[in-house]
JSON list of C-alpha atoms in Angstrom, two decimals:
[
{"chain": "A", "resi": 79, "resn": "UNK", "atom": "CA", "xyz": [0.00, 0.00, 0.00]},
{"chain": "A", "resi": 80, "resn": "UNK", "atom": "CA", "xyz": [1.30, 3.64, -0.77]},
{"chain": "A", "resi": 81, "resn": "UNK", "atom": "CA", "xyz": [0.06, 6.22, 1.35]},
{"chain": "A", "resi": 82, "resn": "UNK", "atom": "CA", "xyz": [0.76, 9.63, 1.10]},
{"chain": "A", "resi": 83, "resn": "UNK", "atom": "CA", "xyz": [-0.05, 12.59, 3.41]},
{"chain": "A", "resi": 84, "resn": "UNK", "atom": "CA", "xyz": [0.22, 16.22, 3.25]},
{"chain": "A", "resi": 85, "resn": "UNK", "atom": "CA", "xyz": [-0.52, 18.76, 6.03]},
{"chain": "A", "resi": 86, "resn": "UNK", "atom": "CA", "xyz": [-1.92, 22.01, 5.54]},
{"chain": "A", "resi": 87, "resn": "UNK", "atom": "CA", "xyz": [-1.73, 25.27, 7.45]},
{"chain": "A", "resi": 88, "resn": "UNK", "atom": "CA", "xyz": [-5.19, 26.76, 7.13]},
{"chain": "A", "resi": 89, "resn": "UNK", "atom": "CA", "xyz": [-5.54, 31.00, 8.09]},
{"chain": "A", "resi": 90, "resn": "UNK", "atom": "CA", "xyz": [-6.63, 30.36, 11.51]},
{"chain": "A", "resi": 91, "resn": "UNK", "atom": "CA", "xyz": [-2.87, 28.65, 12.09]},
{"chain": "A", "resi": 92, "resn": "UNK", "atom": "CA", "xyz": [-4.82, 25.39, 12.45]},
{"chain": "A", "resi": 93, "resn": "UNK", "atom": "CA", "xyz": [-3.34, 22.37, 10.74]},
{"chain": "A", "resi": 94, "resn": "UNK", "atom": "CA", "xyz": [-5.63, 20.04, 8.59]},
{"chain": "A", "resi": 95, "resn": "UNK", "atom": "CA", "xyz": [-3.78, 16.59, 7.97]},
{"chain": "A", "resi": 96, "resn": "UNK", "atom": "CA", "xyz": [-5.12, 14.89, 4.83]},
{"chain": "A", "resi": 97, "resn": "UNK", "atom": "CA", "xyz": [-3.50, 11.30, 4.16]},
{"chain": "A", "resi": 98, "resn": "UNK", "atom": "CA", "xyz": [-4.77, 9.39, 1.17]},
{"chain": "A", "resi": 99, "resn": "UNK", "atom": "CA", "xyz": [-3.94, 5.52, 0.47]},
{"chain": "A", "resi": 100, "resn": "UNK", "atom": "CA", "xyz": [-3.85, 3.42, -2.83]},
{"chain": "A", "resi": 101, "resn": "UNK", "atom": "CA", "xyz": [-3.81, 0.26, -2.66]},
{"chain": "A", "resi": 102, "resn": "UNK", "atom": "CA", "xyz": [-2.88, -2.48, -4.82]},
{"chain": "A", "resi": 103, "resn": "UNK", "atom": "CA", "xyz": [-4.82, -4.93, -3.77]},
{"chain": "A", "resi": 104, "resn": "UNK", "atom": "CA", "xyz": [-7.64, -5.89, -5.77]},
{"chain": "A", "resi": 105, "resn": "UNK", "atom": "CA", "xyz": [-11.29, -4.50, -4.37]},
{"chain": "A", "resi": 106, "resn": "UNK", "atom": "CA", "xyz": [-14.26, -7.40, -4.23]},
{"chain": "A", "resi": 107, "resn": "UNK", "atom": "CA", "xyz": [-17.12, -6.46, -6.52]},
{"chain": "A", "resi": 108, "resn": "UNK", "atom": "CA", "xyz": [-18.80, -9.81, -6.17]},
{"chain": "A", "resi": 109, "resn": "UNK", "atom": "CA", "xyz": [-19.18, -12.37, -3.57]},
{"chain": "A", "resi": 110, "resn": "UNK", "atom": "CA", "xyz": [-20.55, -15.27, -4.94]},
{"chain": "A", "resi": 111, "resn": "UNK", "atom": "CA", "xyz": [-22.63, -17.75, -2.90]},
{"chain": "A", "resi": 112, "resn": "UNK", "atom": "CA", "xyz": [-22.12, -21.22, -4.11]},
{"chain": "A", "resi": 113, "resn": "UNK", "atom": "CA", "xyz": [-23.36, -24.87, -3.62]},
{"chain": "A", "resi": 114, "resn": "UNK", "atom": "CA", "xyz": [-19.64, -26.63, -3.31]},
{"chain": "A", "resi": 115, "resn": "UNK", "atom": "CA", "xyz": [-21.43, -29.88, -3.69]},
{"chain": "A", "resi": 116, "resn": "UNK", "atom": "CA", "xyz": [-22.65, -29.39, -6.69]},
{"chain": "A", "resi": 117, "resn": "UNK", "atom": "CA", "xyz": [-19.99, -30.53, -10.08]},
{"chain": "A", "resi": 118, "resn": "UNK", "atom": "CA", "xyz": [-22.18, -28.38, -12.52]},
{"chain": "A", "resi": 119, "resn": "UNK", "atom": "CA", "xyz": [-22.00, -25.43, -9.62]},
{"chain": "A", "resi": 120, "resn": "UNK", "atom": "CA", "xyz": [-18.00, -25.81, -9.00]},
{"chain": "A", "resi": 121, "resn": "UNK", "atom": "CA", "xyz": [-17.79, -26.94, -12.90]},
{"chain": "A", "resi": 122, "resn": "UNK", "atom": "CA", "xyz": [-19.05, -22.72, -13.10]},
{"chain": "A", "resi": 123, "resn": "UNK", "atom": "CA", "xyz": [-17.45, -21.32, -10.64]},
{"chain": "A", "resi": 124, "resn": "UNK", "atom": "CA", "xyz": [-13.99, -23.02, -11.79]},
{"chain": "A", "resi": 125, "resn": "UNK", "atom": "CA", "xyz": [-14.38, -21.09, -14.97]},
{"chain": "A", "resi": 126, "resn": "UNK", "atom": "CA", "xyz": [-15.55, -17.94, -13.97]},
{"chain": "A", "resi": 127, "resn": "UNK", "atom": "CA", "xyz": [-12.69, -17.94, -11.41]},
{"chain": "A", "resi": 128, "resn": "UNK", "atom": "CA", "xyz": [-9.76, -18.58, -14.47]},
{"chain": "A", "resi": 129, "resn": "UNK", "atom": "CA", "xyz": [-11.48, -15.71, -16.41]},
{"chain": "A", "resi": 130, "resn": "UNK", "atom": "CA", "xyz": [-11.64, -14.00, -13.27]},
{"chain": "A", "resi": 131, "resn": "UNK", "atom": "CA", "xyz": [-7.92, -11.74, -13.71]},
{"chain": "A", "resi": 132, "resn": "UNK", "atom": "CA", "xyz": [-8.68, -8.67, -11.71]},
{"chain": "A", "resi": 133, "resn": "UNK", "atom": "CA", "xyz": [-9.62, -10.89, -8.77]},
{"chain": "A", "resi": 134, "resn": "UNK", "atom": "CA", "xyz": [-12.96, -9.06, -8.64]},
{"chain": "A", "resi": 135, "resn": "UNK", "atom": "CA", "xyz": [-15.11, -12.09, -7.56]},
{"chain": "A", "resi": 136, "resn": "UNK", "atom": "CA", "xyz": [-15.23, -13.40, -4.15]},
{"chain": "A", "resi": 137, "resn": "UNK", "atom": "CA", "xyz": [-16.05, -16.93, -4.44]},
{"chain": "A", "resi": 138, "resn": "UNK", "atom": "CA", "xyz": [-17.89, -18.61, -1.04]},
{"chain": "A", "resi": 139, "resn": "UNK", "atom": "CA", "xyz": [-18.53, -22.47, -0.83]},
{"chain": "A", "resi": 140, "resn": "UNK", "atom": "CA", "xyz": [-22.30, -21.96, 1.30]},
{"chain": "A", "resi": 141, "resn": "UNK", "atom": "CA", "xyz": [-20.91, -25.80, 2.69]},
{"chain": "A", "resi": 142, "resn": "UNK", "atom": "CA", "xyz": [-17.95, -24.71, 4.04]},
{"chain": "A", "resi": 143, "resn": "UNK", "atom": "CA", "xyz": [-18.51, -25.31, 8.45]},
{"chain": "A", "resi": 144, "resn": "UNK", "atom": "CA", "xyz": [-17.84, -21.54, 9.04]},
{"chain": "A", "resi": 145, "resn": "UNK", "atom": "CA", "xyz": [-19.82, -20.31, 6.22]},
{"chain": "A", "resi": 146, "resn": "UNK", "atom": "CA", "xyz": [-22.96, -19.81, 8.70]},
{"chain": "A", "resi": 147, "resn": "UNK", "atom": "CA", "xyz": [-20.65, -17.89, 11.04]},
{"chain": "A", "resi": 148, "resn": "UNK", "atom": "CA", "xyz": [-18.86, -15.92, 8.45]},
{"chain": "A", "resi": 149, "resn": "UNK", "atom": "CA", "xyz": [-21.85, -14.85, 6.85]},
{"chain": "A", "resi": 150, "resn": "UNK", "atom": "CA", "xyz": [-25.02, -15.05, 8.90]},
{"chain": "A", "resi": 151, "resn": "UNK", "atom": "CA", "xyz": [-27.14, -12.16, 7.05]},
{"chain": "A", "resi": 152, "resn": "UNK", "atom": "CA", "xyz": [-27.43, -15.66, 4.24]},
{"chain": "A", "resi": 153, "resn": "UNK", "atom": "CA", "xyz": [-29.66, -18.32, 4.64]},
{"chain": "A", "resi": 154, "resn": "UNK", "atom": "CA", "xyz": [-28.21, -21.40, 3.65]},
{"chain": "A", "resi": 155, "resn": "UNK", "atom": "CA", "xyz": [-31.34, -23.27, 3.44]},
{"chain": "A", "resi": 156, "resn": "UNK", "atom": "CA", "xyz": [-32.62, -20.47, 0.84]},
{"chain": "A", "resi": 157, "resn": "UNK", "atom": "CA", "xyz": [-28.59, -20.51, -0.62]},
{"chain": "A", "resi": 158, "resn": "UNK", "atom": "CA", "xyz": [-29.13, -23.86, -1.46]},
{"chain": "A", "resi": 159, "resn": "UNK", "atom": "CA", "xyz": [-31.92, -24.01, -3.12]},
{"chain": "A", "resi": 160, "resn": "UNK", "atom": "CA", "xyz": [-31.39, -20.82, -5.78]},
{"chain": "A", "resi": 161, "resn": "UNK", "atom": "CA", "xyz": [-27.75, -18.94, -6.03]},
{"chain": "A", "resi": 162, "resn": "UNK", "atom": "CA", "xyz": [-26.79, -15.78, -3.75]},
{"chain": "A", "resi": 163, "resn": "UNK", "atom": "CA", "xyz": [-24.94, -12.89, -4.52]},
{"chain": "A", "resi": 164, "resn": "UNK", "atom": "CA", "xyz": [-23.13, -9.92, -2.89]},
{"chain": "A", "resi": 165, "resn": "UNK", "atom": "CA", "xyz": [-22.52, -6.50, -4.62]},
{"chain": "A", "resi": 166, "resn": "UNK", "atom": "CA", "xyz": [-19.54, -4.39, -3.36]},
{"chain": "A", "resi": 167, "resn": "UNK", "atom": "CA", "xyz": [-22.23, -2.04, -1.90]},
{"chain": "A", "resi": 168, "resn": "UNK", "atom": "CA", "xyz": [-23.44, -4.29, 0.35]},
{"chain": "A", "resi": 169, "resn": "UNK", "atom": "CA", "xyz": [-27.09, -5.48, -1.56]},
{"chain": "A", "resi": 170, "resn": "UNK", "atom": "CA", "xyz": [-28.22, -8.83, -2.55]},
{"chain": "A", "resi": 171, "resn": "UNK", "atom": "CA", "xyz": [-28.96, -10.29, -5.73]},
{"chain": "A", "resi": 172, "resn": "UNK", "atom": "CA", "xyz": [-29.85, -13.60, -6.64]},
{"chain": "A", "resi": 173, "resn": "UNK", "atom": "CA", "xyz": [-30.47, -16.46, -9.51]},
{"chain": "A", "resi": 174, "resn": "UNK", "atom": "CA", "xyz": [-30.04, -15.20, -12.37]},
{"chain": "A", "resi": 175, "resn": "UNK", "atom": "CA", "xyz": [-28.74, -11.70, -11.78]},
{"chain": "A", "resi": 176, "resn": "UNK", "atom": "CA", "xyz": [-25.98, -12.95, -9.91]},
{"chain": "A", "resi": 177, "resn": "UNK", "atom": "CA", "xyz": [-24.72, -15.06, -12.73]},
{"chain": "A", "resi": 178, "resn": "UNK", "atom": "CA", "xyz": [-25.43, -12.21, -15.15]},
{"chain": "A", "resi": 179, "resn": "UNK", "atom": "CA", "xyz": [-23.06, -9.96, -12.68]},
{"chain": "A", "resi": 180, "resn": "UNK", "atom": "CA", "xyz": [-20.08, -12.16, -12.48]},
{"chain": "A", "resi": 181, "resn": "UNK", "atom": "CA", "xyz": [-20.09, -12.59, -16.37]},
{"chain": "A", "resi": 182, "resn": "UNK", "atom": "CA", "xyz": [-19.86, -9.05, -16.78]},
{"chain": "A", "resi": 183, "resn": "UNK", "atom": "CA", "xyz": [-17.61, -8.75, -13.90]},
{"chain": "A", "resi": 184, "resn": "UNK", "atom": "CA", "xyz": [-15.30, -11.26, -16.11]},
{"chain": "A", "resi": 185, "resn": "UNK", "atom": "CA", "xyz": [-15.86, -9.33, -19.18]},
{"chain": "A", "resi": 186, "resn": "UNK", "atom": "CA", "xyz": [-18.74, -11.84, -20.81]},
{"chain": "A", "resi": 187, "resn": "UNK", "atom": "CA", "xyz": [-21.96, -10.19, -19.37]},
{"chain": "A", "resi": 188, "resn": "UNK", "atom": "CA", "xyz": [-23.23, -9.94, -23.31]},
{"chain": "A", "resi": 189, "resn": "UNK", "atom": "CA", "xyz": [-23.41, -13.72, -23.40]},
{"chain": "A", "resi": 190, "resn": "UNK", "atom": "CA", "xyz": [-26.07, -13.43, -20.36]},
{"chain": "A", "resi": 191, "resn": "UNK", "atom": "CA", "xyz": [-27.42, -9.89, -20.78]},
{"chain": "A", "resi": 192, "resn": "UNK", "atom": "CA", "xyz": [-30.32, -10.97, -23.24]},
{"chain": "A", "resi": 193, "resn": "UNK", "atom": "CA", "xyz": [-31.86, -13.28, -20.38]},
{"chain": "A", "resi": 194, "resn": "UNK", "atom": "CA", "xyz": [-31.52, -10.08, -18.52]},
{"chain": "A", "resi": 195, "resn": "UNK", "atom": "CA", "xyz": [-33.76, -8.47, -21.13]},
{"chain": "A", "resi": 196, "resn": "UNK", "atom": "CA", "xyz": [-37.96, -7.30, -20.30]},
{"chain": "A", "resi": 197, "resn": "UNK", "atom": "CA", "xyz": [-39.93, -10.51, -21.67]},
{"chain": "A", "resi": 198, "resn": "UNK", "atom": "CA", "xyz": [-37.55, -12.64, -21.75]},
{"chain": "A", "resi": 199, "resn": "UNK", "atom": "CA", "xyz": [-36.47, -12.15, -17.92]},
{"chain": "A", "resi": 200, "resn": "UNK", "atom": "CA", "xyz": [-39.13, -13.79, -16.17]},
{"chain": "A", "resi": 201, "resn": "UNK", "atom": "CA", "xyz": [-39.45, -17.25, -18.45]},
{"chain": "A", "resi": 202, "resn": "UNK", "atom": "CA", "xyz": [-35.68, -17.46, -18.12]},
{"chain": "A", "resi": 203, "resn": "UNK", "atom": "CA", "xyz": [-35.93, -17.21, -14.37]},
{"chain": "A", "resi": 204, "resn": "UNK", "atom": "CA", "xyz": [-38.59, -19.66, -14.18]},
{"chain": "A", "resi": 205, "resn": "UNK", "atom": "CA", "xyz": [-36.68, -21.89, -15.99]},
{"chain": "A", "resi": 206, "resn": "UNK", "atom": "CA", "xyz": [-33.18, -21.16, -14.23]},
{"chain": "A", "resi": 207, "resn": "UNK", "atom": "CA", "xyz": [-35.57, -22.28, -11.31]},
{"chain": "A", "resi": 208, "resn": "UNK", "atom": "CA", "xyz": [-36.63, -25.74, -12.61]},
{"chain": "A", "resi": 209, "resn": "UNK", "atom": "CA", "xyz": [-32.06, -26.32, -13.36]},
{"chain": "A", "resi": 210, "resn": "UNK", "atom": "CA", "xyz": [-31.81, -24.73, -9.70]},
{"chain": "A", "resi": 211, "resn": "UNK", "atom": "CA", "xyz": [-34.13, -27.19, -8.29]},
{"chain": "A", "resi": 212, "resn": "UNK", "atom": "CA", "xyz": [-32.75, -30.34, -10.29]},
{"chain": "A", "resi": 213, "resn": "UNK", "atom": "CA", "xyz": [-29.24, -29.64, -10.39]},
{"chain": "A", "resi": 214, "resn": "UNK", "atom": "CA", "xyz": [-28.17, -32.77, -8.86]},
{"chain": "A", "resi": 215, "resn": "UNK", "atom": "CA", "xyz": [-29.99, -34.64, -11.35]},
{"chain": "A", "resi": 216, "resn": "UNK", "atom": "CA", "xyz": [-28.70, -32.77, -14.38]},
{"chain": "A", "resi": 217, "resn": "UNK", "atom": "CA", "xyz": [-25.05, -32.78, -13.11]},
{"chain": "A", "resi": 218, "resn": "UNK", "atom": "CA", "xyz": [-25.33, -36.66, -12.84]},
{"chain": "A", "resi": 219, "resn": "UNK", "atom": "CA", "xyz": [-26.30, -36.37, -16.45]},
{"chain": "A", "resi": 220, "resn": "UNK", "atom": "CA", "xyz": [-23.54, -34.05, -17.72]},
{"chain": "A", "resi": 221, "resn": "UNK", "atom": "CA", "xyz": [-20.71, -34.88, -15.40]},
{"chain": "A", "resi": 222, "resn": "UNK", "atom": "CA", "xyz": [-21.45, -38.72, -14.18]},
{"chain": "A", "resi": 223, "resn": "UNK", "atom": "CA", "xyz": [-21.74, -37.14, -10.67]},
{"chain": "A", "resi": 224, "resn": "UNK", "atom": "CA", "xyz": [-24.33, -35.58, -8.68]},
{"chain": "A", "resi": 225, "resn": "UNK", "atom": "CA", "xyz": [-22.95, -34.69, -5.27]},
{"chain": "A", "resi": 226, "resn": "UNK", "atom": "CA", "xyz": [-19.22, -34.40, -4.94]},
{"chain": "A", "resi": 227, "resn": "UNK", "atom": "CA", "xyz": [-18.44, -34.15, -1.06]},
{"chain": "A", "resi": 228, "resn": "UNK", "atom": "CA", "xyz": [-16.70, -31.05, -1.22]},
{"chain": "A", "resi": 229, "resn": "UNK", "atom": "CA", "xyz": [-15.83, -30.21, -4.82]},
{"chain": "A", "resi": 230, "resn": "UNK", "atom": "CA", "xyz": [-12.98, -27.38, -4.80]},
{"chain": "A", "resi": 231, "resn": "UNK", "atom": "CA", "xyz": [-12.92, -24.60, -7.23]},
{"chain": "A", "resi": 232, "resn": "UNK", "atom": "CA", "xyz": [-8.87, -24.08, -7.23]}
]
């Protein structure tokens, strides 16, 4: 970290310290919420992390055992069941809007953007939904696994 600071000497004789710091240490924009028992899940998260450069995206296993203690303003029940996300400025956002951030956060938010879109938004949540809800199933289909017991993403 550099930090620089400069004092001033205002009229009244009074001084007014000002000390600014850059850092270079990346600054989270995402936190991502993730089911690390899931292989399509990790499978996601895996790639999203390699395109990840700028080390924008915080990425948070919900399964880990401190996860609960860490971060106890998420449900994990609710976590589980459809995908949580934290923006830098503290708000929640979920499903599909969390996926749609950390594509654009990796530079590839026009490959998600038009589920984004009026009209087309709601029947792509809906069916982001029905994949949420059968995940295990579908990963057994795609990967030959449906629960990994603690699938890591580095």
């Amino acid at each position: 970290m550099i930090t620089i600071a400069k004092t001033y000497v205002l009229e009244s004789e009074q001084h007014l310290s000002v000390t600014c710091g850059v850092t270079d240490q990346p600054m989270t924009q995402l936190i991502i919420f993730y089911d690390g028992g899931c292989p399509l899940c990790v499978k996601e998260m895996r790639h999203l992390k390699k395109l990840d450069e700028r080390n924008h995206i915080q990425f948070e296993n919900i399964n880990e055992a401190d996860f609960a203690e860490r971060f106890p303003h998420v449900n994990v029940d609710d976590a589980n069941t459809y995908l949580h996300g934290q923006l830098a400025d503290g708000r929640m956002i979920y499903g599909l809007d969390v996926t749609h951030a950390a594509w654009r956060e990796v530079g590839k938010g026009w490959l998600i953007a038009p589920l984004r879109w009026p009209g087309i938004r709601w029947l792509a949540d809906k069916v982001y939904l029905g994949f949420a809800r059968h995940r295990n199933r579908i990963s057994r289909l795609l990967t030959g696994q449906s629960r990994c017991s603690q699938c890591r993403i580095d």
